[in-house]
């Protein structure tokens, strides 16, 4: 009786709030009902306390769904998978990545050994995984076995990318032992791992099998022993299409009279499906070209051959050109920066007519090439050539005129660092065909104001309507009127990238032509990048341009050194006007 009266007293006291307002009888009844609710019916307190924590929210929601499905008779295994997927989502969100059941992209995530171990335990919840990319995570070097020991849980992987992870010999061995668990692997990229070379590559020997289609080993410190081991791998890869061993300068070195590169080239006879071979910067010599040339007859599918940045092959290109005619489907040949001699160029010109499928020939940064442009162009299948970069080739007036013969068919024209272009740009522009040219690079050509006016005229007549890249950097001799006429011309609706930067250690005001650029921005809907390095302007002008570009999400490259106060800018302009012309 006393307890009942006490309860009534408590109810009576609770029916009056701090403000003296009485509760209705209905509210008192509902209050008692709420008190009788069991703890299992109430919402978890953790959710209320950690509402800002995505990890807790996801795990609690998955747990709630699991309980509901279990009550409804759902499959416990399926519920377990849902919980696992929730853990995967939490892990990826912590790294700033979105969850994808087929593509696990964790490049540039600063992964640690602990992260790698946690990732390995989550692979069991990704049965549909096809691509794993953990490139550019240098802290996982030496710990790869933590991941490879779980690869059997994702046997459907088709691409594995481990670029720049500081892998060592133990990592290579661990990877080799696990490759049998991923029988569908067709892309393997171990580039920029110096520990893969110096003989460590043998850890993969006998473990690579079809259907592997691409093998990338760029800048891995491969030596002659690695080249021999790679030859053994290639012999077993009948499906190999892409082999990239660029930037391995010791690949062609001989050790005690034995050269592993010759074993590698001889193994190419078993890789009849090879369509891309990249040997950039491998210190190729005339003997190396001789060994490579003997294997070309077995590569009928070859479409891309990159021998660039091999200055040591200078004078020996004829050892290879004698065999190039076997590559009847070759589309791209890259020989830039190879110090080609006149004899090398003559040998190349003789074989070019037999390369009927050729669409790209890179001869840039070979000074001797400037003297043979006319016979070179005459030997090419001009109607199908799309790229013929000749930057830094010491072009003469005669060779520049010969280049105009090929211009109507080119999608990319690059004559950067060729001073002969100065005052003669109209000759090249008049040869361009509308809706074809997509890239025009004229860096450091000493362009004049008249050259820019001719460029503006080409824009007005629609010759550059498909242009996507325009590089006019390092041409500080152009007057303000030239820049203004270009941006006022229009006709660049497809332009995506434009570079107007000045040379290092130089500067010039852009206030006179900046209004024309501001007015042109709305007529450049495809623009994604604008470079104005070392042009000076007032802070107000800079903010105006940034505001205009912000609406279209354009990347503006403009160093802070170009910011000037208005008074300083006016003084600089008046000083320049007072200086006599040279």
PDB file of C-alpha atoms in Angstrom, residues 4-140:
ATOM      1  CA  UNK A   4       1.571   2.189  -4.338  1.00  0.00           C
ATOM      2  CA  UNK A   5       1.117   5.569  -2.702  1.00  0.00           C
ATOM      3  CA  UNK A   6       4.809   6.330  -3.234  1.00  0.00           C
ATOM      4  CA  UNK A   7       4.496   5.480  -6.887  1.00  0.00           C
ATOM      5  CA  UNK A   8       1.462   7.739  -7.190  1.00  0.00           C
ATOM      6  CA  UNK A   9       3.396  10.516  -5.498  1.00  0.00           C
ATOM      7  CA  UNK A  10       6.239  10.160  -7.970  1.00  0.00           C
ATOM      8  CA  UNK A  11       3.792  10.159 -10.864  1.00  0.00           C
ATOM      9  CA  UNK A  12       2.081  13.248  -9.474  1.00  0.00           C
ATOM     10  CA  UNK A  13       5.373  15.071  -9.079  1.00  0.00           C
ATOM     11  CA  UNK A  14       6.511  14.055 -12.565  1.00  0.00           C
ATOM     12  CA  UNK A  15       3.221  15.219 -14.075  1.00  0.00           C
ATOM     13  CA  UNK A  16       4.281  18.788 -13.325  1.00  0.00           C
ATOM     14  CA  UNK A  17       7.200  20.150 -15.351  1.00  0.00           C
ATOM     15  CA  UNK A  18       9.754  22.658 -14.193  1.00  0.00           C
ATOM     16  CA  UNK A  19       7.544  25.355 -15.665  1.00  0.00           C
ATOM     17  CA  UNK A  20       4.584  24.235 -13.548  1.00  0.00           C
ATOM     18  CA  UNK A  21       2.615  22.760 -16.482  1.00  0.00           C
ATOM     19  CA  UNK A  22       0.548  19.635 -15.645  1.00  0.00           C
ATOM     20  CA  UNK A  23       0.757  16.542 -17.859  1.00  0.00           C
ATOM     21  CA  UNK A  24      -2.418  14.950 -19.131  1.00  0.00           C
ATOM     22  CA  UNK A  25      -3.446  11.465 -17.902  1.00  0.00           C
ATOM     23  CA  UNK A  26      -2.751  10.101 -21.426  1.00  0.00           C
ATOM     24  CA  UNK A  27       0.851  11.278 -21.235  1.00  0.00           C
ATOM     25  CA  UNK A  28       1.263   9.560 -17.856  1.00  0.00           C
ATOM     26  CA  UNK A  29       0.008   6.273 -19.269  1.00  0.00           C
ATOM     27  CA  UNK A  30       2.311   6.476 -22.337  1.00  0.00           C
ATOM     28  CA  UNK A  31       5.223   7.251 -20.060  1.00  0.00           C
ATOM     29  CA  UNK A  32       4.645   4.052 -18.085  1.00  0.00           C
ATOM     30  CA  UNK A  33       4.388   2.031 -21.307  1.00  0.00           C
ATOM     31  CA  UNK A  34       7.717   3.395 -22.502  1.00  0.00           C
ATOM     32  CA  UNK A  35       9.354   2.415 -19.201  1.00  0.00           C
ATOM     33  CA  UNK A  36       8.208  -1.173 -19.646  1.00  0.00           C
ATOM     34  CA  UNK A  37       9.866  -1.570 -23.055  1.00  0.00           C
ATOM     35  CA  UNK A  38      12.621  -4.147 -22.958  1.00  0.00           C
ATOM     36  CA  UNK A  39      16.247  -3.308 -23.674  1.00  0.00           C
ATOM     37  CA  UNK A  40      16.163  -5.351 -26.901  1.00  0.00           C
ATOM     38  CA  UNK A  41      13.396  -3.139 -28.287  1.00  0.00           C
ATOM     39  CA  UNK A  42      15.305   0.064 -27.718  1.00  0.00           C
ATOM     40  CA  UNK A  43      17.676   1.530 -30.306  1.00  0.00           C
ATOM     41  CA  UNK A  44      21.362   0.959 -29.564  1.00  0.00           C
ATOM     42  CA  UNK A  45      22.861   3.744 -27.521  1.00  0.00           C
ATOM     43  CA  UNK A  46      26.079   3.492 -29.534  1.00  0.00           C
ATOM     44  CA  UNK A  47      24.347   4.719 -32.672  1.00  0.00           C
ATOM     45  CA  UNK A  48      23.193   7.861 -30.876  1.00  0.00           C
ATOM     46  CA  UNK A  49      26.596   8.507 -29.357  1.00  0.00           C
ATOM     47  CA  UNK A  50      28.614   7.933 -32.573  1.00  0.00           C
ATOM     48  CA  UNK A  51      26.355   9.390 -35.226  1.00  0.00           C
ATOM     49  CA  UNK A  52      29.301  11.115 -36.858  1.00  0.00           C
ATOM     50  CA  UNK A  53      31.299   7.897 -37.160  1.00  0.00           C
ATOM     51  CA  UNK A  54      30.721   6.203 -40.530  1.00  0.00           C
ATOM     52  CA  UNK A  55      32.445   3.073 -39.337  1.00  0.00           C
ATOM     53  CA  UNK A  56      30.038   2.521 -36.448  1.00  0.00           C
ATOM     54  CA  UNK A  57      27.025   3.363 -38.573  1.00  0.00           C
ATOM     55  CA  UNK A  58      27.908   0.869 -41.273  1.00  0.00           C
ATOM     56  CA  UNK A  59      28.757  -1.959 -38.863  1.00  0.00           C
ATOM     57  CA  UNK A  60      25.586  -1.428 -36.803  1.00  0.00           C
ATOM     58  CA  UNK A  61      23.371  -1.265 -39.891  1.00  0.00           C
ATOM     59  CA  UNK A  62      24.896  -4.457 -41.238  1.00  0.00           C
ATOM     60  CA  UNK A  63      24.471  -6.128 -37.812  1.00  0.00           C
ATOM     61  CA  UNK A  64      20.820  -5.034 -37.622  1.00  0.00           C
ATOM     62  CA  UNK A  65      20.154  -6.358 -41.134  1.00  0.00           C
ATOM     63  CA  UNK A  66      21.846  -9.642 -40.211  1.00  0.00           C
ATOM     64  CA  UNK A  67      19.595 -10.075 -37.144  1.00  0.00           C
ATOM     65  CA  UNK A  68      16.481  -9.277 -39.139  1.00  0.00           C
ATOM     66  CA  UNK A  69      17.431 -11.715 -41.907  1.00  0.00           C
ATOM     67  CA  UNK A  70      18.269 -14.424 -39.379  1.00  0.00           C
ATOM     68  CA  UNK A  71      14.880 -13.979 -37.745  1.00  0.00           C
ATOM     69  CA  UNK A  72      13.277 -14.284 -41.161  1.00  0.00           C
ATOM     70  CA  UNK A  73      15.143 -17.508 -41.896  1.00  0.00           C
ATOM     71  CA  UNK A  74      17.824 -15.986 -44.197  1.00  0.00           C
ATOM     72  CA  UNK A  75      20.970 -17.906 -45.173  1.00  0.00           C
ATOM     73  CA  UNK A  76      23.649 -17.327 -42.460  1.00  0.00           C
ATOM     74  CA  UNK A  77      26.431 -17.535 -45.082  1.00  0.00           C
ATOM     75  CA  UNK A  78      24.875 -14.733 -47.081  1.00  0.00           C
ATOM     76  CA  UNK A  79      24.534 -12.635 -43.941  1.00  0.00           C
ATOM     77  CA  UNK A  80      28.216 -13.249 -43.191  1.00  0.00           C
ATOM     78  CA  UNK A  81      29.137 -11.990 -46.655  1.00  0.00           C
ATOM     79  CA  UNK A  82      27.122  -8.840 -46.051  1.00  0.00           C
ATOM     80  CA  UNK A  83      29.020  -8.215 -42.833  1.00  0.00           C
ATOM     81  CA  UNK A  84      32.305  -8.772 -44.694  1.00  0.00           C
ATOM     82  CA  UNK A  85      31.311  -6.330 -47.430  1.00  0.00           C
ATOM     83  CA  UNK A  86      30.602  -3.784 -44.709  1.00  0.00           C
ATOM     84  CA  UNK A  87      34.122  -4.249 -43.392  1.00  0.00           C
ATOM     85  CA  UNK A  88      35.486  -3.729 -46.905  1.00  0.00           C
ATOM     86  CA  UNK A  89      33.526  -0.482 -47.232  1.00  0.00           C
ATOM     87  CA  UNK A  90      34.829   0.785 -43.882  1.00  0.00           C
ATOM     88  CA  UNK A  91      38.439  -0.035 -44.859  1.00  0.00           C
ATOM     89  CA  UNK A  92      38.188   1.747 -48.217  1.00  0.00           C
ATOM     90  CA  UNK A  93      36.373   4.760 -46.787  1.00  0.00           C
ATOM     91  CA  UNK A  94      39.176   5.192 -44.294  1.00  0.00           C
ATOM     92  CA  UNK A  95      41.566   5.468 -47.255  1.00  0.00           C
ATOM     93  CA  UNK A  96      39.298   7.855 -49.137  1.00  0.00           C
ATOM     94  CA  UNK A  97      38.269   5.280 -51.745  1.00  0.00           C
ATOM     95  CA  UNK A  98      34.918   4.011 -52.958  1.00  0.00           C
ATOM     96  CA  UNK A  99      34.056   0.343 -52.729  1.00  0.00           C
ATOM     97  CA  UNK A 100      34.008  -1.636 -55.978  1.00  0.00           C
ATOM     98  CA  UNK A 101      33.517  -5.375 -55.999  1.00  0.00           C
ATOM     99  CA  UNK A 102      35.584  -5.809 -59.207  1.00  0.00           C
ATOM    100  CA  UNK A 103      38.266  -3.119 -59.007  1.00  0.00           C
ATOM    101  CA  UNK A 104      40.430  -2.556 -55.924  1.00  0.00           C
ATOM    102  CA  UNK A 105      42.398   0.639 -56.618  1.00  0.00           C
ATOM    103  CA  UNK A 106      44.616   1.698 -53.711  1.00  0.00           C
ATOM    104  CA  UNK A 107      47.416   3.529 -55.521  1.00  0.00           C
ATOM    105  CA  UNK A 108      49.011   6.480 -53.687  1.00  0.00           C
ATOM    106  CA  UNK A 109      47.295   5.601 -50.377  1.00  0.00           C
ATOM    107  CA  UNK A 110      50.388   5.460 -48.139  1.00  0.00           C
ATOM    108  CA  UNK A 111      49.566   1.886 -47.212  1.00  0.00           C
ATOM    109  CA  UNK A 112      51.538   0.372 -44.343  1.00  0.00           C
ATOM    110  CA  UNK A 113      52.326  -3.270 -43.588  1.00  0.00           C
ATOM    111  CA  UNK A 114      49.386  -3.283 -41.171  1.00  0.00           C
ATOM    112  CA  UNK A 115      47.057  -1.977 -43.882  1.00  0.00           C
ATOM    113  CA  UNK A 116      48.303  -4.658 -46.252  1.00  0.00           C
ATOM    114  CA  UNK A 117      47.594  -7.369 -43.702  1.00  0.00           C
ATOM    115  CA  UNK A 118      44.087  -6.042 -43.083  1.00  0.00           C
ATOM    116  CA  UNK A 119      43.489  -5.864 -46.835  1.00  0.00           C
ATOM    117  CA  UNK A 120      44.561  -9.492 -47.181  1.00  0.00           C
ATOM    118  CA  UNK A 121      41.984 -10.619 -44.596  1.00  0.00           C
ATOM    119  CA  UNK A 122      39.265  -8.800 -46.558  1.00  0.00           C
ATOM    120  CA  UNK A 123      39.962 -10.524 -49.881  1.00  0.00           C
ATOM    121  CA  UNK A 124      37.648 -13.386 -48.913  1.00  0.00           C
ATOM    122  CA  UNK A 125      34.737 -10.942 -49.177  1.00  0.00           C
ATOM    123  CA  UNK A 126      35.656  -9.913 -52.749  1.00  0.00           C
ATOM    124  CA  UNK A 127      35.054 -13.074 -54.806  1.00  0.00           C
ATOM    125  CA  UNK A 128      34.334 -11.077 -57.988  1.00  0.00           C
ATOM    126  CA  UNK A 129      37.585  -9.081 -57.849  1.00  0.00           C
ATOM    127  CA  UNK A 130      39.301  -8.667 -61.236  1.00  0.00           C
ATOM    128  CA  UNK A 131      41.880  -5.897 -60.713  1.00  0.00           C
ATOM    129  CA  UNK A 132      44.173  -5.064 -57.781  1.00  0.00           C
ATOM    130  CA  UNK A 133      46.296  -1.909 -57.874  1.00  0.00           C
ATOM    131  CA  UNK A 134      48.420  -1.067 -54.825  1.00  0.00           C
ATOM    132  CA  UNK A 135      51.041   0.916 -56.766  1.00  0.00           C
ATOM    133  CA  UNK A 136      53.058   3.797 -55.322  1.00  0.00           C
ATOM    134  CA  UNK A 137      52.869   2.562 -51.729  1.00  0.00           C
ATOM    135  CA  UNK A 138      56.534   2.354 -50.769  1.00  0.00           C
ATOM    136  CA  UNK A 139      55.898   1.301 -47.171  1.00  0.00           C
ATOM    137  CA  UNK A 140      54.694  -2.184 -48.136  1.00  0.00           C
TER     138      UNK A 140
END
